PDB file of C-alpha atoms and ligand atoms in Angstrom:
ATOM      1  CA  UNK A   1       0.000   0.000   0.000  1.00  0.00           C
ATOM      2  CA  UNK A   2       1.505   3.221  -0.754  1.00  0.00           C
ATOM      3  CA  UNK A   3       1.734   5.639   2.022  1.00  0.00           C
ATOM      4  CA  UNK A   4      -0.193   8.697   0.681  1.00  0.00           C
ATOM      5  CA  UNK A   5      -3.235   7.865  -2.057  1.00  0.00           C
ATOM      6  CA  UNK A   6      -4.214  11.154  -3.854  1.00  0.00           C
ATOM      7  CA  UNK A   7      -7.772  10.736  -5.724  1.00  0.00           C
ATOM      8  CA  UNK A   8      -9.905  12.580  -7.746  1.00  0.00           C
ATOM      9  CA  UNK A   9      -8.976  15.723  -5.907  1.00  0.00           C
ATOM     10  CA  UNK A  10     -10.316  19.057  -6.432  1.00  0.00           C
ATOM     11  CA  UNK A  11     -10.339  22.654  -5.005  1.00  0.00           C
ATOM     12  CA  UNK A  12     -12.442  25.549  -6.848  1.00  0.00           C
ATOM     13  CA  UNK A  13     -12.019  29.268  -5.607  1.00  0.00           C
ATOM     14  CA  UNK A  14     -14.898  31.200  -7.122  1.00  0.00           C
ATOM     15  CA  UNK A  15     -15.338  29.796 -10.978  1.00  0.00           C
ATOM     16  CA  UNK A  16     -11.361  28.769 -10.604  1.00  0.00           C
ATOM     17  CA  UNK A  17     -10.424  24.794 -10.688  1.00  0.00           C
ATOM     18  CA  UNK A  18      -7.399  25.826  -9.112  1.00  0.00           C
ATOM     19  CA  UNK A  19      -6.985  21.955  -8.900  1.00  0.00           C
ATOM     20  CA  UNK A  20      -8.897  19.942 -10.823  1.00  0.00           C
ATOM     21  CA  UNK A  21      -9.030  16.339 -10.525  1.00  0.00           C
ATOM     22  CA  UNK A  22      -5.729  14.715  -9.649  1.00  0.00           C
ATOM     23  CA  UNK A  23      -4.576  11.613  -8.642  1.00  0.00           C
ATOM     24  CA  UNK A  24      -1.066  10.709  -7.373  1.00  0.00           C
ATOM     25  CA  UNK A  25       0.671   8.175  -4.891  1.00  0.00           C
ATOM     26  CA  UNK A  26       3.680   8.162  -2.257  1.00  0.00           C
ATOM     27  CA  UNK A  27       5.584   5.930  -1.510  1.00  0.00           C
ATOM     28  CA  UNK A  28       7.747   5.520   2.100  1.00  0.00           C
ATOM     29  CA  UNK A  29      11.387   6.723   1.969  1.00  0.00           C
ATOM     30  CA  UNK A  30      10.491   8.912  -1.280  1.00  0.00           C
ATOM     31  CA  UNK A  31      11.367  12.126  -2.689  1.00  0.00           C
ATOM     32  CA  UNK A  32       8.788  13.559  -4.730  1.00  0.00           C
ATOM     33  CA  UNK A  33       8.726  17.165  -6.176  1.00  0.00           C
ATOM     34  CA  UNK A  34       5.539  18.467  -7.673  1.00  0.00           C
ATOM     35  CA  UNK A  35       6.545  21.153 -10.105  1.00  0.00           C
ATOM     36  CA  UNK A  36       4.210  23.115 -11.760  1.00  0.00           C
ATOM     37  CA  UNK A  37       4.157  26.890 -13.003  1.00  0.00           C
ATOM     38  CA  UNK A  38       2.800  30.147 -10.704  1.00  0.00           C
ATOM     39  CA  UNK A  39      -1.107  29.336  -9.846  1.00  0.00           C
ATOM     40  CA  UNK A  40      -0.721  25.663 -10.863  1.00  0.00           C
ATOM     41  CA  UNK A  41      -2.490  25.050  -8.107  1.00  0.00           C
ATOM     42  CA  UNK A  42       0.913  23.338  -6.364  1.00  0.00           C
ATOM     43  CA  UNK A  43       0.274  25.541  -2.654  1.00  0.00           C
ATOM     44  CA  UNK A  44      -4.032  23.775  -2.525  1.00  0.00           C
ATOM     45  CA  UNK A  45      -2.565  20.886  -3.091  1.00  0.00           C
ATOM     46  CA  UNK A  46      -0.586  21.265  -0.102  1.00  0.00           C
ATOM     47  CA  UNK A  47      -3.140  22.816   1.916  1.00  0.00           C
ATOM     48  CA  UNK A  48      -5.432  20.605   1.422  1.00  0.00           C
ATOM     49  CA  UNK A  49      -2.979  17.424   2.147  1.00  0.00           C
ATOM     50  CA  UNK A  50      -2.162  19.356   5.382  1.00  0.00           C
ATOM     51  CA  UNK A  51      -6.041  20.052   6.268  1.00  0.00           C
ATOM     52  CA  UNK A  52      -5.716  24.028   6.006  1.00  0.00           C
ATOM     53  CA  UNK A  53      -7.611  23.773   2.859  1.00  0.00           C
ATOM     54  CA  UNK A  54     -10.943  21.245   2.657  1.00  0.00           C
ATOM     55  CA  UNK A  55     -10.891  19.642  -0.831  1.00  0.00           C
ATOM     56  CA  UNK A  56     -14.538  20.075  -2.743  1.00  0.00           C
ATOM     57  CA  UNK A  57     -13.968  16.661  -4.379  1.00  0.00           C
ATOM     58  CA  UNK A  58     -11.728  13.440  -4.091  1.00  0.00           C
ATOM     59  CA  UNK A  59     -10.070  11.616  -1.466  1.00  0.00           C
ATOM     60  CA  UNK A  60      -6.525  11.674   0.911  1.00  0.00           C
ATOM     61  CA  UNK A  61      -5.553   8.671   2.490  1.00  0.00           C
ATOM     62  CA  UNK A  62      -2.607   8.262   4.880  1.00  0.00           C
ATOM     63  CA  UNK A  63      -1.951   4.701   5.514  1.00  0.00           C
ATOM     64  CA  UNK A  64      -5.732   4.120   3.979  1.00  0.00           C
ATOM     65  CA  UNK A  65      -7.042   7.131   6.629  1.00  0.00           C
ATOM     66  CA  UNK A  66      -8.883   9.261   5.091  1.00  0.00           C
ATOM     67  CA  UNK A  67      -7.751  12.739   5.911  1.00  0.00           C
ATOM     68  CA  UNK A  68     -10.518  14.702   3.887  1.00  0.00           C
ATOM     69  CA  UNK A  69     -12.222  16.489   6.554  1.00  0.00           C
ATOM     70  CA  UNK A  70     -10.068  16.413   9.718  1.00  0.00           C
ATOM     71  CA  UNK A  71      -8.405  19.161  10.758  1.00  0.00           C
ATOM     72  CA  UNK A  72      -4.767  20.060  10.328  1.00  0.00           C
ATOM     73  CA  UNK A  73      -4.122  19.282  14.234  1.00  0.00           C
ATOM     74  CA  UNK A  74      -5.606  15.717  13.712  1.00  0.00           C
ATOM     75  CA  UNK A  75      -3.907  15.226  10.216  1.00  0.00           C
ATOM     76  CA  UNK A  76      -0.796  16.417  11.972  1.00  0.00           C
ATOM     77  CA  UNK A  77      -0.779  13.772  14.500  1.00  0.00           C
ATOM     78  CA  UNK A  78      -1.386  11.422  12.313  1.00  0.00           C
ATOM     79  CA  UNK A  79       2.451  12.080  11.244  1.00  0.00           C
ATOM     80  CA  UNK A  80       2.073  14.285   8.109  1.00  0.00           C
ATOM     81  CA  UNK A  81       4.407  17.018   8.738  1.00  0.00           C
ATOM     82  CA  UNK A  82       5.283  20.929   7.618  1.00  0.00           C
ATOM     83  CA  UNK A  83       8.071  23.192   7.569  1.00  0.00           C
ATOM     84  CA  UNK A  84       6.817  26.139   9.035  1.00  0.00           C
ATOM     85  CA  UNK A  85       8.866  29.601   9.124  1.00  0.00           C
ATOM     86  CA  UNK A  86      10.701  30.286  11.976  1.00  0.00           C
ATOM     87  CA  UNK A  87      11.173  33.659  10.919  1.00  0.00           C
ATOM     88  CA  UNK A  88       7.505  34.563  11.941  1.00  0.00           C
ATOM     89  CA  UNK A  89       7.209  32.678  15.126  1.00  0.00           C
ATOM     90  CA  UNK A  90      10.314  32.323  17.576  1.00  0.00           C
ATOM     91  CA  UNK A  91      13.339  34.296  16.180  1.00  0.00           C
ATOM     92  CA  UNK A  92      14.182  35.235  19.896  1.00  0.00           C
ATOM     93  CA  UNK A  93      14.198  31.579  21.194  1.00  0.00           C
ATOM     94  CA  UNK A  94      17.793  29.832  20.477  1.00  0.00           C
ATOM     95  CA  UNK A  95      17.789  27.370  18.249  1.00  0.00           C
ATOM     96  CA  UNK A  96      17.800  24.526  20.915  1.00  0.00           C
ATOM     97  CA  UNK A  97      14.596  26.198  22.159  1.00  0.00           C
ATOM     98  CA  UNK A  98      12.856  26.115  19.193  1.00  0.00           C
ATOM     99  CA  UNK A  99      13.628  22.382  18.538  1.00  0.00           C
ATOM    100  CA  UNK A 100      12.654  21.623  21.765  1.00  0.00           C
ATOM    101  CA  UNK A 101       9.419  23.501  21.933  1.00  0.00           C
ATOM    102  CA  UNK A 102       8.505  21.443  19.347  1.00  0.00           C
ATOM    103  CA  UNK A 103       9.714  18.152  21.118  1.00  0.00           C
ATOM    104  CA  UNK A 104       7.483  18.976  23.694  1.00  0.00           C
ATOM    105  CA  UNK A 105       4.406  19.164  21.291  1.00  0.00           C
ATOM    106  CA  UNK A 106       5.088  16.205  19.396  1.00  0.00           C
ATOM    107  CA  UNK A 107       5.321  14.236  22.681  1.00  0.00           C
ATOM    108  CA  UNK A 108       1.504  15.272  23.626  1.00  0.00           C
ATOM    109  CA  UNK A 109       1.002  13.472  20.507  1.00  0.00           C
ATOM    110  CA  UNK A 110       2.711  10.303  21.914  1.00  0.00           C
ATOM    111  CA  UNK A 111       1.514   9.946  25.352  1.00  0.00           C
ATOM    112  CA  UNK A 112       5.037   9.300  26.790  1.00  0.00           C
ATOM    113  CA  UNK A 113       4.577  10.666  30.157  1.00  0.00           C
ATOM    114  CA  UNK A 114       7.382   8.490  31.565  1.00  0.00           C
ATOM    115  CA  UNK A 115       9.531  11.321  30.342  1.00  0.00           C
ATOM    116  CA  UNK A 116      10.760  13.866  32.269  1.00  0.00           C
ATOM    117  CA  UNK A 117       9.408  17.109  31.583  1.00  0.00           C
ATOM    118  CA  UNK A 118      12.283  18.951  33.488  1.00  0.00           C
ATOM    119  CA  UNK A 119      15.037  18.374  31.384  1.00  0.00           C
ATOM    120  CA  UNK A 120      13.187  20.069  28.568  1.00  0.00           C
ATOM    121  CA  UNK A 121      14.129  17.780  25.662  1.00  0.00           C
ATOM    122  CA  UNK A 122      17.302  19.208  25.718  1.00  0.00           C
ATOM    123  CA  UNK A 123      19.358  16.258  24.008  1.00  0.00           C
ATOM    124  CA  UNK A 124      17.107  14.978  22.237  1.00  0.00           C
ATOM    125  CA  UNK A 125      16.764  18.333  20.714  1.00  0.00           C
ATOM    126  CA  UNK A 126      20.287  18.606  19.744  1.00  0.00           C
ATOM    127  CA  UNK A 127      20.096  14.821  18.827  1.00  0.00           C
ATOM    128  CA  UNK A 128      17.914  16.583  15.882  1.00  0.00           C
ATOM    129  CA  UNK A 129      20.197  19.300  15.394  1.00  0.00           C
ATOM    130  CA  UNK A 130      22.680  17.165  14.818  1.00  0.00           C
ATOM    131  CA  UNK A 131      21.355  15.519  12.177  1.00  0.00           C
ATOM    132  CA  UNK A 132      20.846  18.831  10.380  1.00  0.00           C
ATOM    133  CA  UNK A 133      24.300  20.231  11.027  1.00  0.00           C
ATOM    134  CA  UNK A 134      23.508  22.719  13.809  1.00  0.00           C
ATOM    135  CA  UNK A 135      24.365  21.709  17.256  1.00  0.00           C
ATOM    136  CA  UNK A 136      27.188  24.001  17.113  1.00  0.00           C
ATOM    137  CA  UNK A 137      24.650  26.809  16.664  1.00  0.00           C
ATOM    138  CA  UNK A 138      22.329  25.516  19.636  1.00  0.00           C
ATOM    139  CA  UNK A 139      22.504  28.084  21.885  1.00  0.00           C
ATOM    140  CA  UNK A 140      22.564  31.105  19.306  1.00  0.00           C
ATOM    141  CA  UNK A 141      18.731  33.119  18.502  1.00  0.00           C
ATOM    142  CA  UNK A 142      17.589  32.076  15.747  1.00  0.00           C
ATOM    143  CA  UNK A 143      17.305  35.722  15.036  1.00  0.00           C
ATOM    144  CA  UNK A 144      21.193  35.888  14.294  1.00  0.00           C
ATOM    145  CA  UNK A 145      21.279  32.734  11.604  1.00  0.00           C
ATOM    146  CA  UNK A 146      22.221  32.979   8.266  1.00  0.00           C
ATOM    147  CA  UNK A 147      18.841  32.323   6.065  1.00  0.00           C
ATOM    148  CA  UNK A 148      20.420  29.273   4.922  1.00  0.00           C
ATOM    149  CA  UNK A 149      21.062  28.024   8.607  1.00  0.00           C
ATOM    150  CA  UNK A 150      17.315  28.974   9.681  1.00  0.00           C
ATOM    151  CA  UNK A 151      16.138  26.299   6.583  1.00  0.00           C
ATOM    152  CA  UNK A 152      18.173  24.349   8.412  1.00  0.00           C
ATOM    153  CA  UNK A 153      16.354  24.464  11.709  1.00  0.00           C
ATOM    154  CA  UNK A 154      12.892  24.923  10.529  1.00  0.00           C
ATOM    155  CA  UNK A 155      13.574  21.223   9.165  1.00  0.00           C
ATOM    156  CA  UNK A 156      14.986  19.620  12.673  1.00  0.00           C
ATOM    157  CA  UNK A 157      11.549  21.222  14.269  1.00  0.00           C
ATOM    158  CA  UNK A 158       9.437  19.746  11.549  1.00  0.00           C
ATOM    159  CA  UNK A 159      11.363  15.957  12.109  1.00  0.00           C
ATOM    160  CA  UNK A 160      10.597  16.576  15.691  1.00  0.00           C
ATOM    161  CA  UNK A 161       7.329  14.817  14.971  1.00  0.00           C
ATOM    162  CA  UNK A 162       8.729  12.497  13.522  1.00  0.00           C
ATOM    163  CA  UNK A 163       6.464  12.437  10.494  1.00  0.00           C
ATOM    164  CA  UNK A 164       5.848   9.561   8.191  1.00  0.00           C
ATOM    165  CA  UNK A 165       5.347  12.515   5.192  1.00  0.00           C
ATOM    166  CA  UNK A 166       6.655  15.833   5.096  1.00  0.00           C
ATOM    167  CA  UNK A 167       5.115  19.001   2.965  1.00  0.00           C
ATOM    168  CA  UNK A 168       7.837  21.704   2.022  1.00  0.00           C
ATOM    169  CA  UNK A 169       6.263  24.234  -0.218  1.00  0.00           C
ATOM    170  CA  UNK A 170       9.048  26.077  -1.532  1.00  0.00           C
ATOM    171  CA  UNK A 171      11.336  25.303   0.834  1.00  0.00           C
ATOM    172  CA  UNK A 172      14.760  26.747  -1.014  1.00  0.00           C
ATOM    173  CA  UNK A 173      12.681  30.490  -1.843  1.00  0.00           C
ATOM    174  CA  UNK A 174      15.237  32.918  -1.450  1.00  0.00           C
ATOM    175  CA  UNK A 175      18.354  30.590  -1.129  1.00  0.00           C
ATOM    176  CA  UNK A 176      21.343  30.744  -3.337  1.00  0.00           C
ATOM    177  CA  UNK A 177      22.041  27.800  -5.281  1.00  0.00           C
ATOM    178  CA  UNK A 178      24.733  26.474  -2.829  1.00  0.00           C
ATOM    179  CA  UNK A 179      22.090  26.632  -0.258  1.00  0.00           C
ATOM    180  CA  UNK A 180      19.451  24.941  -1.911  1.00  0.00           C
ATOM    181  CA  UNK A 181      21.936  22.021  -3.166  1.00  0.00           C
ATOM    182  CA  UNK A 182      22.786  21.889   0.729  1.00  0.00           C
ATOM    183  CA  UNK A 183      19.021  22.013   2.292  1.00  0.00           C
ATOM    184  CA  UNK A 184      17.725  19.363  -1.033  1.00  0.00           C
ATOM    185  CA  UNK A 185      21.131  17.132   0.026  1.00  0.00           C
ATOM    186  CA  UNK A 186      19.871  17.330   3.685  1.00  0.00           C
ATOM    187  CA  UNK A 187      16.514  16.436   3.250  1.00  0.00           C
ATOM    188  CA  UNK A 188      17.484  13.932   0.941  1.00  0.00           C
ATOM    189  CA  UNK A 189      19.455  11.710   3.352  1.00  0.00           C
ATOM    190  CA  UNK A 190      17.067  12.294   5.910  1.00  0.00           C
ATOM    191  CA  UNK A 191      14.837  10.618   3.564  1.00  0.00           C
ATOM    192  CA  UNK A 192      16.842   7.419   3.380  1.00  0.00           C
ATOM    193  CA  UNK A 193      17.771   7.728   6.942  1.00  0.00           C
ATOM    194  CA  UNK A 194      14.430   7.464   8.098  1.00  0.00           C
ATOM    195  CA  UNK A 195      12.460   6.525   5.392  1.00  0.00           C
ATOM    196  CA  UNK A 196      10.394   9.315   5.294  1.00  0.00           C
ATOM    197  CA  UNK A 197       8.504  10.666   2.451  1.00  0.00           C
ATOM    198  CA  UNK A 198       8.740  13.805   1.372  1.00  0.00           C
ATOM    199  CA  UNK A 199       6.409  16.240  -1.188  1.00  0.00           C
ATOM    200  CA  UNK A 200       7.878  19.140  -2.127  1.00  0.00           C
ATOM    201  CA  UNK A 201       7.883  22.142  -4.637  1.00  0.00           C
ATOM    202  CA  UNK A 202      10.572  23.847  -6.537  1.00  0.00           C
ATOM    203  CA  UNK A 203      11.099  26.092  -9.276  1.00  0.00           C
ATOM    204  CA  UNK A 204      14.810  25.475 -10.108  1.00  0.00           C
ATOM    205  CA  UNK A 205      14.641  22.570 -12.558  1.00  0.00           C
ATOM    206  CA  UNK A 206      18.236  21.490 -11.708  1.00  0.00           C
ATOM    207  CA  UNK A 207      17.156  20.977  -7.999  1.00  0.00           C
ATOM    208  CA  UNK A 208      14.402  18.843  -8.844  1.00  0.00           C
ATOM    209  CA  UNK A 209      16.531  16.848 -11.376  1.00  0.00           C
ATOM    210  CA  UNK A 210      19.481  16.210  -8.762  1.00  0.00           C
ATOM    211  CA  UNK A 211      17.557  15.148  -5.741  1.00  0.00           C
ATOM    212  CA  UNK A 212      14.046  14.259  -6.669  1.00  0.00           C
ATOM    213  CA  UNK A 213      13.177  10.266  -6.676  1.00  0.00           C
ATOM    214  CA  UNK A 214      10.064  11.151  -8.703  1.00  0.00           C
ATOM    215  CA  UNK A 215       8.452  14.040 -10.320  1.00  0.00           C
ATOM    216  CA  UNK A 216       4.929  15.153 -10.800  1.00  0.00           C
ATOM    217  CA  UNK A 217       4.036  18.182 -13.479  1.00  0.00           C
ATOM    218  CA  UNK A 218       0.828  20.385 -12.502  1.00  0.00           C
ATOM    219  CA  UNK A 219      -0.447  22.785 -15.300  1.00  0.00           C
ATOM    220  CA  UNK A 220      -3.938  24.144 -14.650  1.00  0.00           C
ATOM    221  CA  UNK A 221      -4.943  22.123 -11.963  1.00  0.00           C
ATOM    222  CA  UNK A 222      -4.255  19.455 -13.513  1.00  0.00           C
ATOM    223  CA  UNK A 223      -1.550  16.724 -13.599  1.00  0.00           C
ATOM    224  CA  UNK A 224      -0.219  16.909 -17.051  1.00  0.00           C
ATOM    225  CA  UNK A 225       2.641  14.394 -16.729  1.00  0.00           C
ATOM    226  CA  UNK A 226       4.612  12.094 -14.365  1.00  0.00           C
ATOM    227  CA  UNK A 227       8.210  10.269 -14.536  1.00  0.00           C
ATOM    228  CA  UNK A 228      11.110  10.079 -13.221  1.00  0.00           C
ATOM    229  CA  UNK A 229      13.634  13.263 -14.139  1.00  0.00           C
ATOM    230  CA  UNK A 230      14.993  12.768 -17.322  1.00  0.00           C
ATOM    231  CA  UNK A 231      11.375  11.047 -18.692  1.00  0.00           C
ATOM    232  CA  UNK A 232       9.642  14.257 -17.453  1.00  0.00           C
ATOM    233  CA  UNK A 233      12.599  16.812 -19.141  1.00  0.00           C
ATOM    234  CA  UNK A 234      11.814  15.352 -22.286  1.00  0.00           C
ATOM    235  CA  UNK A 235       7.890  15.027 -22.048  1.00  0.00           C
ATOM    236  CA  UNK A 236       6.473  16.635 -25.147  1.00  0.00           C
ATOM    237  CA  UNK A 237       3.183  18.671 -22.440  1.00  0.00           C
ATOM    238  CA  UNK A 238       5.945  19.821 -20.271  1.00  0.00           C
ATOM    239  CA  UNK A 239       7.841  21.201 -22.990  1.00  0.00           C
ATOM    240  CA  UNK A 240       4.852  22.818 -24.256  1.00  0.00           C
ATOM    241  CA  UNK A 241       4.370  24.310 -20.600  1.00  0.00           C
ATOM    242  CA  UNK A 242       7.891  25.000 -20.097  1.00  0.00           C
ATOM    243  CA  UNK A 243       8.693  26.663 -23.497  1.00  0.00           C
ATOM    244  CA  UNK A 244      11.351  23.271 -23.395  1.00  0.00           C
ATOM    245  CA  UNK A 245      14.748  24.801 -22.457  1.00  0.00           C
ATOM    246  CA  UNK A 246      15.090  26.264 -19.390  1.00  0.00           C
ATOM    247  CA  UNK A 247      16.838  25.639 -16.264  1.00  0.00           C
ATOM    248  CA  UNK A 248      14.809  27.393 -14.000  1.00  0.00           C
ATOM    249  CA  UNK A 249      11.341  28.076 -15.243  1.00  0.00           C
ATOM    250  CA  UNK A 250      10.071  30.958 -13.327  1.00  0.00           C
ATOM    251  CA  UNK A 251      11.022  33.322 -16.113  1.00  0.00           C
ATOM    252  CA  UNK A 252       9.409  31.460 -19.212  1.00  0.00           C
ATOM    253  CA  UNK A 253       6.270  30.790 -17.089  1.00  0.00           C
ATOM    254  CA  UNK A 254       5.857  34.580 -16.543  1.00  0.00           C
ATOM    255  CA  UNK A 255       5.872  35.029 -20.129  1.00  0.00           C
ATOM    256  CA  UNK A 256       3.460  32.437 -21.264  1.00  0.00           C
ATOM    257  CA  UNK A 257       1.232  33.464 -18.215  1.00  0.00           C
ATOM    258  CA  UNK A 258       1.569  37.244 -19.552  1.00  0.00           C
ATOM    259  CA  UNK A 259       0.726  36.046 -22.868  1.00  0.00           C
TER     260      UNK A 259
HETATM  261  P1  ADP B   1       0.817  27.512  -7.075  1.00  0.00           P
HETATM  262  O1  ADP B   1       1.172  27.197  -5.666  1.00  0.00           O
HETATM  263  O2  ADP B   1       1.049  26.384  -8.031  1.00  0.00           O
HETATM  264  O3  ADP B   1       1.485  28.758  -7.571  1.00  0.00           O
HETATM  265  P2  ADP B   1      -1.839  28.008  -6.026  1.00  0.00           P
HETATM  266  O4  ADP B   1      -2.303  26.696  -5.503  1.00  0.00           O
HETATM  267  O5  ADP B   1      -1.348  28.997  -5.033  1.00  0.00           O
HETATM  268  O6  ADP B   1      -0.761  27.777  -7.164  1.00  0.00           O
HETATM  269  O7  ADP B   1      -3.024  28.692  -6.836  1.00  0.00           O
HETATM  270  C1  ADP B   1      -3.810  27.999  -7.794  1.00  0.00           C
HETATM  271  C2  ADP B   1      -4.940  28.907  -8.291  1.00  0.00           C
HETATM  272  O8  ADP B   1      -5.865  29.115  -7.252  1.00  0.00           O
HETATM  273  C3  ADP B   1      -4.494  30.282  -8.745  1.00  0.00           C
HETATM  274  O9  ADP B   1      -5.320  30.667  -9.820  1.00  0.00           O
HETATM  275  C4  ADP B   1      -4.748  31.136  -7.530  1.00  0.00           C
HETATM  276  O10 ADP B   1      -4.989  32.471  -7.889  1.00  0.00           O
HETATM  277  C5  ADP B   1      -5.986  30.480  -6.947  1.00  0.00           C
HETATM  278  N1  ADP B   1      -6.064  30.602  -5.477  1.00  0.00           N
HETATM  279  C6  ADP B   1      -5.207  30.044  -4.599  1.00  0.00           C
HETATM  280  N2  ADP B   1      -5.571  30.304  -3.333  1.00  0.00           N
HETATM  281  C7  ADP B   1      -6.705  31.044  -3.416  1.00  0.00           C
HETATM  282  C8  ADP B   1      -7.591  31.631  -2.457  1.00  0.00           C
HETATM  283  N3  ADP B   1      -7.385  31.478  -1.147  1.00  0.00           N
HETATM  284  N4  ADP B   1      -8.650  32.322  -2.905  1.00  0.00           N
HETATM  285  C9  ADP B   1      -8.877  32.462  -4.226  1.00  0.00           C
HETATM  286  N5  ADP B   1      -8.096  31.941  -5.185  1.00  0.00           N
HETATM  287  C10 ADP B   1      -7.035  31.240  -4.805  1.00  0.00           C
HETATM  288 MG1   MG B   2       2.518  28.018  -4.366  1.00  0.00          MG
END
């Protein structure tokens, strides 16, 4: 059974199918990108997989659960995780603080009362820093990081849940390309570590094509195409929705959108 079965979903704002019908499947310890250009409908796909958006049609099952209709606290605990900016919450806490404030929440989540509350999740906190590359930064505010290094963070609090699937809309925005080879790297082996599953959303093409296991093309609201990297380069719709060459395909969406 695949981990996260997409069907028949749909989202309308107004007269706009800003997603119209898709279907798509996860698998456990995969990378998936779901590319797409501006007002795809990529972002209510996402909300609605995370419960902030109700879908008007279709199913989501986690595991078989259907998560159509709970609420993103519920889908949440049922291990389908976010990165969330730090940025607009708890730049003043230290990093450590903000991993384990979120060690604290997932625990309510697990019932493990055996645990000391006292100690705060302090090393198990920068058990998860660790694994990101910033214990060494612990006990800085998260106010002082280097954009890069907040990425960084905002991932360790997401794994503190230890979700089974984890959303990242946009997650390398604003990030030179050395930083989004290092976050995509990251994630990546955090993938394989744990055998997590991961949806994401990109716009530079040669992210997607390094790191991605699998890629799925939105256009529309609908899903226009599906394949691994080099099938999906190549496709003749993607092409078309592309204008073919680009690297990155912000630019030639703008134009065709403009158009
Ligand atoms: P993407 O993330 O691929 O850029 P979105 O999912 O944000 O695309 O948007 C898909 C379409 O739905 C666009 O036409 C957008 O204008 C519209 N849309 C998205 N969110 C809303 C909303 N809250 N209200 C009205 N229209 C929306
Ligand atoms: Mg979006």
């Amino acid at each position: 059974m695949s981990l996260l079965k997409v069907s028949g979903l749909g989202k309308s704002f107004g007269g706009v199918k800003a997603v119209d019908g898709i279907d798509f499947e996860l698998q456990a310890g995969e990378l998936l990108a779901l590319i797409g250009p501006n007002g795809a409908g990529k972002s209510t796909t996402f909300n609605m997989v995370n419960g902030q958006l109700r879908a008007d049609a279709g199913s989501i099952r986690l595991e078989g659960v259907e998560l159509v209709g709970l609420r993103p606290r519920e889908i949440w605990r049922l291990g389908v995780g976010r990165t969330f900016q730090i940025a607009e919450t708890f730049a003043s806490l230290t990093v450590v603080e903000n991993v384990q404030m979120a060690l604290i929440s997932a625990d309510q989540r697990l019932y493990s009362m055996w645990r000391r509350a006292a100690d705060h999740k302090r090393s198990e906190a920068l058990a998860l820093l660790d694994q990101v590359g910033m214990a060494a930064q612990a006990d800085r505010p998260c106010s002082v990081l280097a954009y890069g290094d907040v990425k960084r963070v905002e991932l360790a609090v997401a794994m503190a849940n230890r979700p089974k699937l984890l959303l990242m809309d946009e997650p390398t925005a604003g990030m030179a390309p050395k930083e989004r080879n290092e976050l995509m790297a990251l994630t990546k082996r955090l993938v394989v570590e744990r055998g997590m599953a991961v949806l994401f959303t990109e716009h530079s093409m040669d992210v997607v094509f390094a790191y991605a296991d699998r890629t799925i093309v939105l256009a529309r609201g609908r899903l226009i195409a599906e394949g691994r990297p080099h099938e999906i380069r190549d496709h003749p719709k993607v092409q078309e929705v592309y204008f073919g060459s680009g690297k990155t395909f912000e630019k030639e969406t703008s134009i065709k959108e403009a158009a």
